[in-house]
């Protein structure tokens, strides 16, 4: 009833959930992991998750990324497993798992053990509003990803 009743309106989403990015990874000469992925239509930003056990819990290590690359210096000497997420206000598209072994020249470190978890992977539920790296986060090859647009000694300032 348009004169005295309650209206319930459901709007159609303005765009679809983003597709999963296709991600690749490699090690640099310092045994850092360099991840790269394709740009995804309708993505508002990207996030990266990492685990040291293939079927373990994945930890969110970077979010609100606007570039298609990320450098992880915290996995030196260890095999690491990554997921790259494309995010918009309608949902998340998650890449397949990427396994990156350490450089053979790097000495191995003790790997943590873990059990499979039934807990869900952390996925942002809101559309990111600040798509830049905060102070102290590792700079990707492009310092413009830092909120301050400055990078010093590999970290955003």
PDB file of C-alpha atoms in Angstrom:
ATOM      1  CA  UNK A   1       0.000   0.000   0.000  1.00  0.00           C
ATOM      2  CA  UNK A   2       1.801   3.128  -1.151  1.00  0.00           C
ATOM      3  CA  UNK A   3      -0.210   5.529   1.042  1.00  0.00           C
ATOM      4  CA  UNK A   4       0.237   4.009   4.479  1.00  0.00           C
ATOM      5  CA  UNK A   5       2.173   0.773   4.221  1.00  0.00           C
ATOM      6  CA  UNK A   6       5.739  -0.382   4.440  1.00  0.00           C
ATOM      7  CA  UNK A   7       7.830  -0.718   1.314  1.00  0.00           C
ATOM      8  CA  UNK A   8      10.657  -3.199   1.105  1.00  0.00           C
ATOM      9  CA  UNK A   9      12.932  -2.550  -1.827  1.00  0.00           C
ATOM     10  CA  UNK A  10      15.817  -4.753  -2.842  1.00  0.00           C
ATOM     11  CA  UNK A  11      18.222  -3.069  -5.190  1.00  0.00           C
ATOM     12  CA  UNK A  12      20.205  -5.106  -7.651  1.00  0.00           C
ATOM     13  CA  UNK A  13      23.945  -4.967  -7.057  1.00  0.00           C
ATOM     14  CA  UNK A  14      25.676  -2.344  -9.188  1.00  0.00           C
ATOM     15  CA  UNK A  15      28.301  -4.853 -10.321  1.00  0.00           C
ATOM     16  CA  UNK A  16      29.096  -8.544  -9.884  1.00  0.00           C
ATOM     17  CA  UNK A  17      31.469 -10.150  -7.392  1.00  0.00           C
ATOM     18  CA  UNK A  18      34.991  -9.972  -8.860  1.00  0.00           C
ATOM     19  CA  UNK A  19      36.521 -12.971 -10.583  1.00  0.00           C
ATOM     20  CA  UNK A  20      39.453 -14.735  -8.969  1.00  0.00           C
ATOM     21  CA  UNK A  21      42.799 -13.207  -9.936  1.00  0.00           C
ATOM     22  CA  UNK A  22      45.402 -15.403 -11.618  1.00  0.00           C
ATOM     23  CA  UNK A  23      48.454 -15.121  -9.386  1.00  0.00           C
ATOM     24  CA  UNK A  24      52.069 -16.189  -9.792  1.00  0.00           C
ATOM     25  CA  UNK A  25      55.027 -15.996  -7.458  1.00  0.00           C
ATOM     26  CA  UNK A  26      58.776 -16.249  -7.338  1.00  0.00           C
ATOM     27  CA  UNK A  27      61.725 -15.585  -5.030  1.00  0.00           C
ATOM     28  CA  UNK A  28      64.187 -12.754  -5.504  1.00  0.00           C
ATOM     29  CA  UNK A  29      67.917 -12.941  -4.707  1.00  0.00           C
ATOM     30  CA  UNK A  30      67.237 -12.155  -1.029  1.00  0.00           C
ATOM     31  CA  UNK A  31      64.675 -15.001  -0.802  1.00  0.00           C
ATOM     32  CA  UNK A  32      61.747 -12.565  -0.553  1.00  0.00           C
ATOM     33  CA  UNK A  33      58.516 -13.754  -2.170  1.00  0.00           C
ATOM     34  CA  UNK A  34      57.257 -11.587  -5.026  1.00  0.00           C
ATOM     35  CA  UNK A  35      53.613 -12.163  -5.929  1.00  0.00           C
ATOM     36  CA  UNK A  36      52.033 -10.794  -9.109  1.00  0.00           C
ATOM     37  CA  UNK A  37      48.481 -11.146 -10.390  1.00  0.00           C
ATOM     38  CA  UNK A  38      46.272  -9.913 -13.189  1.00  0.00           C
ATOM     39  CA  UNK A  39      43.937  -6.953 -12.768  1.00  0.00           C
ATOM     40  CA  UNK A  40      40.354  -8.101 -12.265  1.00  0.00           C
ATOM     41  CA  UNK A  41      37.309  -6.272 -13.617  1.00  0.00           C
ATOM     42  CA  UNK A  42      35.169  -4.674 -10.897  1.00  0.00           C
ATOM     43  CA  UNK A  43      37.842  -5.172  -8.199  1.00  0.00           C
ATOM     44  CA  UNK A  44      38.047  -2.299  -5.723  1.00  0.00           C
ATOM     45  CA  UNK A  45      41.239  -3.655  -4.176  1.00  0.00           C
ATOM     46  CA  UNK A  46      43.229  -6.787  -3.410  1.00  0.00           C
ATOM     47  CA  UNK A  47      44.370  -8.646  -0.305  1.00  0.00           C
ATOM     48  CA  UNK A  48      46.960 -11.366   0.272  1.00  0.00           C
ATOM     49  CA  UNK A  49      46.766 -14.277   2.718  1.00  0.00           C
ATOM     50  CA  UNK A  50      49.621 -16.602   3.722  1.00  0.00           C
ATOM     51  CA  UNK A  51      50.046 -19.919   5.493  1.00  0.00           C
ATOM     52  CA  UNK A  52      53.145 -22.000   6.145  1.00  0.00           C
ATOM     53  CA  UNK A  53      51.075 -25.195   5.942  1.00  0.00           C
ATOM     54  CA  UNK A  54      49.159 -25.928   2.722  1.00  0.00           C
ATOM     55  CA  UNK A  55      45.973 -26.994   4.503  1.00  0.00           C
ATOM     56  CA  UNK A  56      46.447 -24.675   7.484  1.00  0.00           C
ATOM     57  CA  UNK A  57      44.851 -21.416   8.509  1.00  0.00           C
ATOM     58  CA  UNK A  58      45.627 -18.506   6.186  1.00  0.00           C
ATOM     59  CA  UNK A  59      46.603 -15.201   7.812  1.00  0.00           C
ATOM     60  CA  UNK A  60      45.727 -11.887   6.177  1.00  0.00           C
ATOM     61  CA  UNK A  61      49.109 -10.211   5.573  1.00  0.00           C
ATOM     62  CA  UNK A  62      48.145  -7.357   3.216  1.00  0.00           C
ATOM     63  CA  UNK A  63      44.892  -5.626   2.380  1.00  0.00           C
ATOM     64  CA  UNK A  64      43.631  -2.551   0.565  1.00  0.00           C
ATOM     65  CA  UNK A  65      46.214  -3.063  -2.190  1.00  0.00           C
ATOM     66  CA  UNK A  66      45.636  -1.166  -5.417  1.00  0.00           C
ATOM     67  CA  UNK A  67      48.585  -2.628  -7.328  1.00  0.00           C
ATOM     68  CA  UNK A  68      48.879  -6.131  -8.761  1.00  0.00           C
ATOM     69  CA  UNK A  69      52.028  -7.100  -6.868  1.00  0.00           C
ATOM     70  CA  UNK A  70      53.201  -7.700  -3.319  1.00  0.00           C
ATOM     71  CA  UNK A  71      56.601  -8.407  -1.741  1.00  0.00           C
ATOM     72  CA  UNK A  72      56.687 -10.660   1.342  1.00  0.00           C
ATOM     73  CA  UNK A  73      59.983 -10.579   3.254  1.00  0.00           C
ATOM     74  CA  UNK A  74      58.615 -12.594   6.199  1.00  0.00           C
ATOM     75  CA  UNK A  75      58.812 -16.028   4.562  1.00  0.00           C
ATOM     76  CA  UNK A  76      62.545 -16.301   3.945  1.00  0.00           C
ATOM     77  CA  UNK A  77      63.849 -19.862   4.132  1.00  0.00           C
ATOM     78  CA  UNK A  78      60.360 -21.366   4.372  1.00  0.00           C
ATOM     79  CA  UNK A  79      57.882 -22.814   1.937  1.00  0.00           C
ATOM     80  CA  UNK A  80      54.869 -20.508   1.969  1.00  0.00           C
ATOM     81  CA  UNK A  81      51.362 -20.815   0.542  1.00  0.00           C
ATOM     82  CA  UNK A  82      49.433 -17.775  -0.664  1.00  0.00           C
ATOM     83  CA  UNK A  83      45.922 -16.755  -1.732  1.00  0.00           C
ATOM     84  CA  UNK A  84      45.252 -13.465  -3.530  1.00  0.00           C
ATOM     85  CA  UNK A  85      41.759 -11.969  -3.188  1.00  0.00           C
ATOM     86  CA  UNK A  86      40.043  -9.458  -5.469  1.00  0.00           C
ATOM     87  CA  UNK A  87      37.503  -7.466  -3.447  1.00  0.00           C
ATOM     88  CA  UNK A  88      34.566  -5.183  -4.130  1.00  0.00           C
ATOM     89  CA  UNK A  89      31.386  -4.231  -2.285  1.00  0.00           C
ATOM     90  CA  UNK A  90      29.605  -7.359  -3.530  1.00  0.00           C
ATOM     91  CA  UNK A  91      32.146  -9.968  -2.434  1.00  0.00           C
ATOM     92  CA  UNK A  92      35.502 -11.611  -2.950  1.00  0.00           C
ATOM     93  CA  UNK A  93      37.136 -13.586  -5.737  1.00  0.00           C
ATOM     94  CA  UNK A  94      39.940 -15.801  -4.353  1.00  0.00           C
ATOM     95  CA  UNK A  95      42.821 -17.206  -6.387  1.00  0.00           C
ATOM     96  CA  UNK A  96      43.913 -20.805  -6.187  1.00  0.00           C
ATOM     97  CA  UNK A  97      46.672 -21.565  -3.675  1.00  0.00           C
ATOM     98  CA  UNK A  98      50.193 -20.638  -4.791  1.00  0.00           C
ATOM     99  CA  UNK A  99      53.091 -22.586  -3.264  1.00  0.00           C
ATOM    100  CA  UNK A 100      56.499 -20.877  -3.149  1.00  0.00           C
ATOM    101  CA  UNK A 101      59.542 -22.874  -2.001  1.00  0.00           C
ATOM    102  CA  UNK A 102      62.649 -21.169  -0.602  1.00  0.00           C
ATOM    103  CA  UNK A 103      65.671 -20.535  -2.810  1.00  0.00           C
ATOM    104  CA  UNK A 104      67.986 -23.568  -2.709  1.00  0.00           C
ATOM    105  CA  UNK A 105      70.880 -21.315  -1.661  1.00  0.00           C
ATOM    106  CA  UNK A 106      69.023 -20.199   1.486  1.00  0.00           C
ATOM    107  CA  UNK A 107      69.441 -22.268   4.624  1.00  0.00           C
ATOM    108  CA  UNK A 108      66.176 -23.924   5.647  1.00  0.00           C
ATOM    109  CA  UNK A 109      64.488 -22.873   8.862  1.00  0.00           C
ATOM    110  CA  UNK A 110      62.248 -24.973  11.042  1.00  0.00           C
ATOM    111  CA  UNK A 111      58.761 -24.944   9.603  1.00  0.00           C
ATOM    112  CA  UNK A 112      55.757 -24.597  11.913  1.00  0.00           C
ATOM    113  CA  UNK A 113      53.348 -27.470  12.010  1.00  0.00           C
ATOM    114  CA  UNK A 114      49.630 -27.082  11.860  1.00  0.00           C
ATOM    115  CA  UNK A 115      46.418 -28.973  11.605  1.00  0.00           C
ATOM    116  CA  UNK A 116      43.702 -28.394   9.059  1.00  0.00           C
ATOM    117  CA  UNK A 117      41.222 -25.897  10.328  1.00  0.00           C
ATOM    118  CA  UNK A 118      37.513 -25.701   9.797  1.00  0.00           C
ATOM    119  CA  UNK A 119      37.548 -21.993  10.577  1.00  0.00           C
ATOM    120  CA  UNK A 120      36.897 -19.818   7.531  1.00  0.00           C
ATOM    121  CA  UNK A 121      39.569 -17.772   5.867  1.00  0.00           C
ATOM    122  CA  UNK A 122      39.360 -14.107   6.877  1.00  0.00           C
ATOM    123  CA  UNK A 123      37.523 -12.222   4.178  1.00  0.00           C
ATOM    124  CA  UNK A 124      36.639  -8.557   4.447  1.00  0.00           C
ATOM    125  CA  UNK A 125      32.911  -7.962   4.540  1.00  0.00           C
ATOM    126  CA  UNK A 126      32.947  -4.253   3.764  1.00  0.00           C
ATOM    127  CA  UNK A 127      34.184  -2.494   0.692  1.00  0.00           C
ATOM    128  CA  UNK A 128      37.642  -1.073   1.449  1.00  0.00           C
ATOM    129  CA  UNK A 129      37.677   2.674   1.812  1.00  0.00           C
ATOM    130  CA  UNK A 130      41.408   3.328   2.148  1.00  0.00           C
ATOM    131  CA  UNK A 131      43.240   1.522  -0.631  1.00  0.00           C
ATOM    132  CA  UNK A 132      46.825   2.212   0.353  1.00  0.00           C
ATOM    133  CA  UNK A 133      49.508   0.695   2.574  1.00  0.00           C
ATOM    134  CA  UNK A 134      49.852   2.151   6.043  1.00  0.00           C
ATOM    135  CA  UNK A 135      53.031   3.297   7.814  1.00  0.00           C
ATOM    136  CA  UNK A 136      55.357   0.393   8.530  1.00  0.00           C
ATOM    137  CA  UNK A 137      53.906  -1.967   5.920  1.00  0.00           C
ATOM    138  CA  UNK A 138      56.280  -3.406   3.340  1.00  0.00           C
ATOM    139  CA  UNK A 139      56.464  -1.336   0.155  1.00  0.00           C
ATOM    140  CA  UNK A 140      55.775  -3.064  -3.133  1.00  0.00           C
ATOM    141  CA  UNK A 141      57.907  -2.086  -6.117  1.00  0.00           C
ATOM    142  CA  UNK A 142      55.691   0.999  -6.518  1.00  0.00           C
ATOM    143  CA  UNK A 143      55.901   3.386  -3.497  1.00  0.00           C
ATOM    144  CA  UNK A 144      52.711   5.104  -4.692  1.00  0.00           C
ATOM    145  CA  UNK A 145      50.863   2.224  -2.980  1.00  0.00           C
ATOM    146  CA  UNK A 146      51.856   3.755   0.367  1.00  0.00           C
ATOM    147  CA  UNK A 147      49.318   6.204   1.804  1.00  0.00           C
ATOM    148  CA  UNK A 148      52.150   8.708   2.209  1.00  0.00           C
ATOM    149  CA  UNK A 149      53.416   7.952  -1.332  1.00  0.00           C
ATOM    150  CA  UNK A 150      56.880   7.452   0.264  1.00  0.00           C
ATOM    151  CA  UNK A 151      58.924   4.340   0.921  1.00  0.00           C
ATOM    152  CA  UNK A 152      62.098   4.151   3.046  1.00  0.00           C
ATOM    153  CA  UNK A 153      64.196   1.020   3.585  1.00  0.00           C
ATOM    154  CA  UNK A 154      61.429  -1.132   2.104  1.00  0.00           C
ATOM    155  CA  UNK A 155      58.651   0.173   4.380  1.00  0.00           C
ATOM    156  CA  UNK A 156      55.974   2.828   3.960  1.00  0.00           C
ATOM    157  CA  UNK A 157      56.654   6.011   5.900  1.00  0.00           C
TER     158      UNK A 157
END
